[in-house]
Coordinates of N, CA and C in Angstrom, one line a residue:
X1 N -46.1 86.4 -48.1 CA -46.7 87.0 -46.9 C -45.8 86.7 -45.7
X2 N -45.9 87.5 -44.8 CA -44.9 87.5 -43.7 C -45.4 87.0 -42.7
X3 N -45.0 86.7 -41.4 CA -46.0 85.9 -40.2 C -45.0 85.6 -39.2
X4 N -43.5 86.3 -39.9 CA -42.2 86.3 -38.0 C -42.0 85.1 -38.0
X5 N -40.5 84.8 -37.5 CA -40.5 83.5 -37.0 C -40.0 83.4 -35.5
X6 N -40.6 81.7 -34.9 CA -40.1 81.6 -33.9 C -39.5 80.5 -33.7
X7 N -38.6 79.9 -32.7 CA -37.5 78.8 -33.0 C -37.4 78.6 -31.5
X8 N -38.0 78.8 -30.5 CA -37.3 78.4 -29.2 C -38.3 79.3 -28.4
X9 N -37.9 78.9 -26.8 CA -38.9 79.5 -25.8 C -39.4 81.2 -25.9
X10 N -38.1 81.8 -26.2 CA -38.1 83.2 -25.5 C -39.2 84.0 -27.1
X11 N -38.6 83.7 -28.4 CA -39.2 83.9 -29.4 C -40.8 83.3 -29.6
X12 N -41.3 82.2 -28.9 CA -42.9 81.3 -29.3 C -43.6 82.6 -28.4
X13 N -43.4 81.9 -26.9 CA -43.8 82.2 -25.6 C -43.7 83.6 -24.8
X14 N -42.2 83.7 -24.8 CA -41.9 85.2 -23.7 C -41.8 86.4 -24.4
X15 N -41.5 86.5 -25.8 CA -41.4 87.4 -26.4 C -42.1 87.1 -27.8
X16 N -43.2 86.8 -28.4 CA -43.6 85.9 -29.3 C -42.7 87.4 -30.8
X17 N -42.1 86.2 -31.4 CA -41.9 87.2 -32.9 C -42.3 86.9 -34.2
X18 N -43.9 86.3 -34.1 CA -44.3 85.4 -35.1 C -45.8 85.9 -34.6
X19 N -46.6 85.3 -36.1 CA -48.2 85.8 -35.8 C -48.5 84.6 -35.0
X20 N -49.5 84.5 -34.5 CA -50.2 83.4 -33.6 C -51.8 83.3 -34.4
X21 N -52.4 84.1 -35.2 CA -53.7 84.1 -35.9 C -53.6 83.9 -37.4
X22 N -54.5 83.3 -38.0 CA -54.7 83.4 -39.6 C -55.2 84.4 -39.9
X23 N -54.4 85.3 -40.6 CA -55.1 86.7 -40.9 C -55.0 86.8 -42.8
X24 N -56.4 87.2 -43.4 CA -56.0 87.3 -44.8 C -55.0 88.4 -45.3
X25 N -54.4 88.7 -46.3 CA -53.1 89.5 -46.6 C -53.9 90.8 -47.2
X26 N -53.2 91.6 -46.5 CA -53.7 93.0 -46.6 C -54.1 93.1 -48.4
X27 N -54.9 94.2 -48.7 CA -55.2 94.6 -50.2 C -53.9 95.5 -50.6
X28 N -52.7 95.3 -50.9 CA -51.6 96.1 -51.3 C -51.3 95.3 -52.0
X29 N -50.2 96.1 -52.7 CA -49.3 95.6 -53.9 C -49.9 94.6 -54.5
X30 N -49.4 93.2 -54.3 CA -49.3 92.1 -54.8 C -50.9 91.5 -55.1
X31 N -51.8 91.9 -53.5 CA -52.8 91.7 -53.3 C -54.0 92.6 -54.0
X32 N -53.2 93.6 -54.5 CA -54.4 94.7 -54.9 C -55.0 94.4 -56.0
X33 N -55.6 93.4 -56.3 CA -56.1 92.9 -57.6 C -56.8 93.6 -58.6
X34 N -57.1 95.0 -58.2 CA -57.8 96.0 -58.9 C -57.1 96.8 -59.3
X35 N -55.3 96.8 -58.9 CA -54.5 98.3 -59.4 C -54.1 97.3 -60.9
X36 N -54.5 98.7 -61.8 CA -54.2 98.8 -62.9 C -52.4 98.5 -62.9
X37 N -51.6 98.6 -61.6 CA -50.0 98.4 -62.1 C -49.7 97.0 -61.2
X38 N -50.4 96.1 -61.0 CA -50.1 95.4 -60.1 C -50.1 94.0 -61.5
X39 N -48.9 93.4 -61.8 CA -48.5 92.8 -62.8 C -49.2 91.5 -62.5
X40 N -50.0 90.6 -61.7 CA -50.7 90.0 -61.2 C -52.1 89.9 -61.1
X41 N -52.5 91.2 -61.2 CA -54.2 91.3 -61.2 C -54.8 90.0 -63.0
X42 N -55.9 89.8 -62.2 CA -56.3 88.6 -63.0 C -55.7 87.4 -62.8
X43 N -55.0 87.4 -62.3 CA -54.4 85.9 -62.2 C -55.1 84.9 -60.8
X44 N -54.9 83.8 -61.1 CA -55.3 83.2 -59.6 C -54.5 83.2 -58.5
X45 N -54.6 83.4 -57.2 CA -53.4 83.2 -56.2 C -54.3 81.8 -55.1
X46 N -53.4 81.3 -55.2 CA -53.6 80.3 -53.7 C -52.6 80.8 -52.8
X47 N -52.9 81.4 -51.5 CA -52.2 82.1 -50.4 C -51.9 81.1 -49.4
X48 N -50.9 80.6 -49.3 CA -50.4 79.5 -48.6 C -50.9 80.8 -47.0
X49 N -51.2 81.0 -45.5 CA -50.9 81.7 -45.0 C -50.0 81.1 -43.9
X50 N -49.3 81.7 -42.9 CA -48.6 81.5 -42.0 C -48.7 82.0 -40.4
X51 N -49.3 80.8 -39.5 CA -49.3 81.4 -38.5 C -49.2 80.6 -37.2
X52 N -47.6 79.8 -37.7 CA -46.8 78.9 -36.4 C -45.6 79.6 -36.1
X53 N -44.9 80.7 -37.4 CA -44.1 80.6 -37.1 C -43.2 79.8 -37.6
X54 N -43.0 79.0 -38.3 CA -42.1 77.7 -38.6 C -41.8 77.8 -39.9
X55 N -42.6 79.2 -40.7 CA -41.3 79.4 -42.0 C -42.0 78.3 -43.2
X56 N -43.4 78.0 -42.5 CA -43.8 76.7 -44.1 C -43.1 75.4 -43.7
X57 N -42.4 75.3 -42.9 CA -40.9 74.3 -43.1 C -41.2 72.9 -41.3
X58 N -41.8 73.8 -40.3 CA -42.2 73.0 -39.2 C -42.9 71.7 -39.1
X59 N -42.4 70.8 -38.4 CA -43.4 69.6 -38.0 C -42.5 68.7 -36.8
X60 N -43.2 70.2 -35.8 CA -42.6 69.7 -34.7 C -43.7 70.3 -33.6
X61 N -43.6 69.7 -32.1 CA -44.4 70.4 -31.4 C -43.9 70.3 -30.0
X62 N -43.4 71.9 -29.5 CA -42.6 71.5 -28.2 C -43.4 72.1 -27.1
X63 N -42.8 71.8 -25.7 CA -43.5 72.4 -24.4 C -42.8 73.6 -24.5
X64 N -43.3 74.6 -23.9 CA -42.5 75.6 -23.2 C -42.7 76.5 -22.0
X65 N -42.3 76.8 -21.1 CA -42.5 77.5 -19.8 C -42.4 79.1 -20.2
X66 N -44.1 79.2 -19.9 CA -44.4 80.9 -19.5 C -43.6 81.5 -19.0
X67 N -44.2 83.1 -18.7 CA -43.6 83.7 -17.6 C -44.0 83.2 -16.3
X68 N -45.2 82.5 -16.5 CA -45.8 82.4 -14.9 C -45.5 80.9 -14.6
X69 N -44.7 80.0 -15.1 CA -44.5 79.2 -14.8 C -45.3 77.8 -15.4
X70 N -46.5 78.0 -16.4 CA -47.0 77.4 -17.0 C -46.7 77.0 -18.1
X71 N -46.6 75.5 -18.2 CA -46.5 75.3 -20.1 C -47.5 75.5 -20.9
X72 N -46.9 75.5 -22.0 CA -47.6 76.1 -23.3 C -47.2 75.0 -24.3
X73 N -48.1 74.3 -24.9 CA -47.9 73.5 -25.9 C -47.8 73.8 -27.2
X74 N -47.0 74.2 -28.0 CA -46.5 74.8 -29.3 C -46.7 74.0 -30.8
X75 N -47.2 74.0 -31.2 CA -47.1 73.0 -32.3 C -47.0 73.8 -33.6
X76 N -46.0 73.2 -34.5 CA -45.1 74.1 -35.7 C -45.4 72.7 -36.9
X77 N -46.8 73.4 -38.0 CA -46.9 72.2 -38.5 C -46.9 72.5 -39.9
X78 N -46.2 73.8 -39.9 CA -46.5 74.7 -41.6 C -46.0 73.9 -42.8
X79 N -45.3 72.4 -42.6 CA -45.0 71.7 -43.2 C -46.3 71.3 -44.4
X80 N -47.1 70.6 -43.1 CA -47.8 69.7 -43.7 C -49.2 70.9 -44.2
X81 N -49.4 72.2 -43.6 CA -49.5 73.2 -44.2 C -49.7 73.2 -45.5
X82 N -48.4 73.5 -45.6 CA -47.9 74.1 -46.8 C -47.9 72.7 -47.9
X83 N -47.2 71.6 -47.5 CA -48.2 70.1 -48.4 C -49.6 70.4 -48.8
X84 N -50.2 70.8 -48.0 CA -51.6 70.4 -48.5 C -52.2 71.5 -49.1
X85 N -51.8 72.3 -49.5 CA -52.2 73.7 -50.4 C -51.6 73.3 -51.6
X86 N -50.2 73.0 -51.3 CA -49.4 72.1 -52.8 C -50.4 71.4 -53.4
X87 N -51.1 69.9 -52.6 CA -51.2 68.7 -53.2 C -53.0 69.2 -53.7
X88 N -53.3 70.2 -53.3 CA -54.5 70.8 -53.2 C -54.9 71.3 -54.5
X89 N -53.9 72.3 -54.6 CA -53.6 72.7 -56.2 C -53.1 72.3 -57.4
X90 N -52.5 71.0 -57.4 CA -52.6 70.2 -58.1 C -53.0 69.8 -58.8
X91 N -54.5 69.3 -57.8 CA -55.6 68.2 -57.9 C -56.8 69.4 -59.1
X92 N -56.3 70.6 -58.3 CA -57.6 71.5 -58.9 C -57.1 72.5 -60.2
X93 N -55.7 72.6 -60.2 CA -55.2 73.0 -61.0 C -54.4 72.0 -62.1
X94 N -54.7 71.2 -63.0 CA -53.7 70.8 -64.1 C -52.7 71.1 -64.9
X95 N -53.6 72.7 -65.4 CA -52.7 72.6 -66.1 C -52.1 74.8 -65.9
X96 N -51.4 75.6 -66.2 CA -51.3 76.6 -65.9 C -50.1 77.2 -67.7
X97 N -50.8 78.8 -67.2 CA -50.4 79.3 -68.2 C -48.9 80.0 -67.8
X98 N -48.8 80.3 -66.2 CA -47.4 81.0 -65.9 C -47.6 80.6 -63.9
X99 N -46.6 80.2 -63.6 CA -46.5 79.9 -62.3 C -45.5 80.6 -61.6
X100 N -45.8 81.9 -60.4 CA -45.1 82.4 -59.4 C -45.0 82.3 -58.3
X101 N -44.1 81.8 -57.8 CA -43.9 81.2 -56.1 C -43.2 82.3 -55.7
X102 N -44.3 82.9 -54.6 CA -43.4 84.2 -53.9 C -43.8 84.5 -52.6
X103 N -43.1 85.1 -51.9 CA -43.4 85.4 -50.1 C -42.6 86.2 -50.0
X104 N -42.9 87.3 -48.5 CA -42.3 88.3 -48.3 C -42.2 87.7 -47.2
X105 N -41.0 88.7 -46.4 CA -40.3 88.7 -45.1 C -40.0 87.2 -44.7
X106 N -40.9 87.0 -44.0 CA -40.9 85.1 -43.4 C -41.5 84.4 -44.4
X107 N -42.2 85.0 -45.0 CA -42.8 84.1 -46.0 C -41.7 83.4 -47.5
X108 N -41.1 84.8 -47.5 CA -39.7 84.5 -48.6 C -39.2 83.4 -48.2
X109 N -39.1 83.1 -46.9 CA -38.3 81.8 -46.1 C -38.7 80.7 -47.0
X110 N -40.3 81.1 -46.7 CA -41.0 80.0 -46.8 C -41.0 79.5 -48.4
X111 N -40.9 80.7 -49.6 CA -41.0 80.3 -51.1 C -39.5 80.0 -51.3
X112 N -38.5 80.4 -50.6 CA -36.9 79.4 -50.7 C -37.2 78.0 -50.2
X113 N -38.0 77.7 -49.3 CA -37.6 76.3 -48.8 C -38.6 75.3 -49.8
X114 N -40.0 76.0 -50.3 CA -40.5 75.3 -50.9 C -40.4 75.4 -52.7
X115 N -39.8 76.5 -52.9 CA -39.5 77.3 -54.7 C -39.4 75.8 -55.7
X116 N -38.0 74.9 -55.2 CA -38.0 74.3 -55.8 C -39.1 73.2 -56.7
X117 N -39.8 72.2 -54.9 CA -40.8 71.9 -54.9 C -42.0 71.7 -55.8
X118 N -42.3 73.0 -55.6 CA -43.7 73.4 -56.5 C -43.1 73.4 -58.1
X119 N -42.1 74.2 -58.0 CA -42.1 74.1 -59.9 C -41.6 73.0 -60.3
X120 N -40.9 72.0 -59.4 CA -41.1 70.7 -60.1 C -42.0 69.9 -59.9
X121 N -42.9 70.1 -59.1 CA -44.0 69.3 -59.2 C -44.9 69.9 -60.2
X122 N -45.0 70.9 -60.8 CA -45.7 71.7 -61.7 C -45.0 71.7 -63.7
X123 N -44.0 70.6 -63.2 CA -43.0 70.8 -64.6 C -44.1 69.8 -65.5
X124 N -44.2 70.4 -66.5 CA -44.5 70.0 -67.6 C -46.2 70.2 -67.7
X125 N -46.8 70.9 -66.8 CA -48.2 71.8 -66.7 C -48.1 73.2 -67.0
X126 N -46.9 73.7 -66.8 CA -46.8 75.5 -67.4 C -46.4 75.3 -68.6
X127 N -47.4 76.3 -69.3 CA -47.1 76.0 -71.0 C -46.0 77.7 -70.9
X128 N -46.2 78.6 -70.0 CA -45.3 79.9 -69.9 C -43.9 79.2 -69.5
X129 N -43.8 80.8 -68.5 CA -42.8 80.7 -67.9 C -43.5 80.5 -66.4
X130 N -42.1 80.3 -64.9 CA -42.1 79.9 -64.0 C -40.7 80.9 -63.5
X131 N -41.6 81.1 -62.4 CA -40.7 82.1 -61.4 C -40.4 82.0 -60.0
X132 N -39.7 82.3 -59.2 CA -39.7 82.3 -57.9 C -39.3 84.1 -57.0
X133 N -40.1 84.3 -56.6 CA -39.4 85.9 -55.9 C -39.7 85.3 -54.7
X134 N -38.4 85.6 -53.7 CA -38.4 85.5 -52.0 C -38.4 87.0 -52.2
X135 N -39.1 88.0 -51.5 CA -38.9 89.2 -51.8 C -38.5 89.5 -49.9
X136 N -37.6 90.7 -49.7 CA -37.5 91.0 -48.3 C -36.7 89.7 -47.4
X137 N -36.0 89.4 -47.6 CA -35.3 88.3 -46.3 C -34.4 87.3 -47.3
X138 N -33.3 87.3 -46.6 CA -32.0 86.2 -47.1 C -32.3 85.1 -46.1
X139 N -32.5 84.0 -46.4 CA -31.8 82.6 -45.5 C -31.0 81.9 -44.8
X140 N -30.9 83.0 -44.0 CA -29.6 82.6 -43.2 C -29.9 82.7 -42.0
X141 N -30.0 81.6 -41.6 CA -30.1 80.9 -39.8 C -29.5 81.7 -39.1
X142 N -29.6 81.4 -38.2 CA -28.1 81.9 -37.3 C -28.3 80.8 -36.6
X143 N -27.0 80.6 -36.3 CA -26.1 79.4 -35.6 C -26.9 78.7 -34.1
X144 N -27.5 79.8 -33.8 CA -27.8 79.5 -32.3 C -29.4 79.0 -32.4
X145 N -29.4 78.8 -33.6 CA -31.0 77.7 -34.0 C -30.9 76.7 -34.0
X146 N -31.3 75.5 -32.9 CA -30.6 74.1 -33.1 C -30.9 73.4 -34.6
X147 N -30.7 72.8 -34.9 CA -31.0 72.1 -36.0 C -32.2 71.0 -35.6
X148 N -33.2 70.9 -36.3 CA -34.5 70.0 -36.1 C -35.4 71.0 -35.2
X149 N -35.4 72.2 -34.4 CA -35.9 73.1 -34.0 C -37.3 73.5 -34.4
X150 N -37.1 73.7 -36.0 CA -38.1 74.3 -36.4 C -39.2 73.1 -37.0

């Protein structure tokens, strides 16, 4: 699922390029649990969603100045997020027949940073196979992202 990312003033605050709401994931494709071609229907999903901005990956929280001169308190926590849907599913899930870790646009970010993660903490509970699709977006920063930012 996608949700924009943001990394600094102009992207959170003056020009936001990220959701700011928890919204459920539209009924298409992946979500369409009733299309006869959707290779997923029946299966369980736990929908990590996304709405800091921070890619799953954040745990940080900065000031930033408006346009009007007011701060805005930002907080980027999709870290611990995205921990606790992990440690969640876990607890409630044991054991699994086939495990797919996937995100689109910003979300893809989010199943690269966390892909590994999950299928190893899920190793030796999938009696199938295990997959990872980042679908829509390559990983690549750009330079002018500080590092620790997000």
């Amino acid at each position: 699922q996608g949700g924009g990312a943001c990394f600094d003033r102009i992207t959170t605050v003056i020009d936001p390029t990220c959701f700011t709401k928890i919204e459920p994931p539209s009924p298409y494709g992946v979500f369409n649990w009733s299309s006869p071609g959707n290779p997923y229907a029946g299966w369980t999903s736990v929908t990590v969603l996304m709405c800091s901005g921070d890619l799953h990956a954040g745990n940080v929280t900065h000031v930033y100045e408006d346009r009007n001169g007011q701060n805005v308190t930002v907080q980027q926590h999709g870290y611990w997020n995205a921990k606790s849907a992990l440690d969640w599913t876990l607890a409630e899930m044991p054991s699994l027949t086939s495990l797919v870790v996937s995100g689109c646009s910003a979300g893809s970010l989010g199943t690269q940073v966390w892909a590994r993660t999950v299928l190893n903490s899920f190793a030796g509970r999938v009696s199938g196979s295990t997959a990872a699709i980042a679908d829509s977006f390559v990983a690549i920063i750009p330079p002018q992202i500080p590092p620790g930012s997000l």
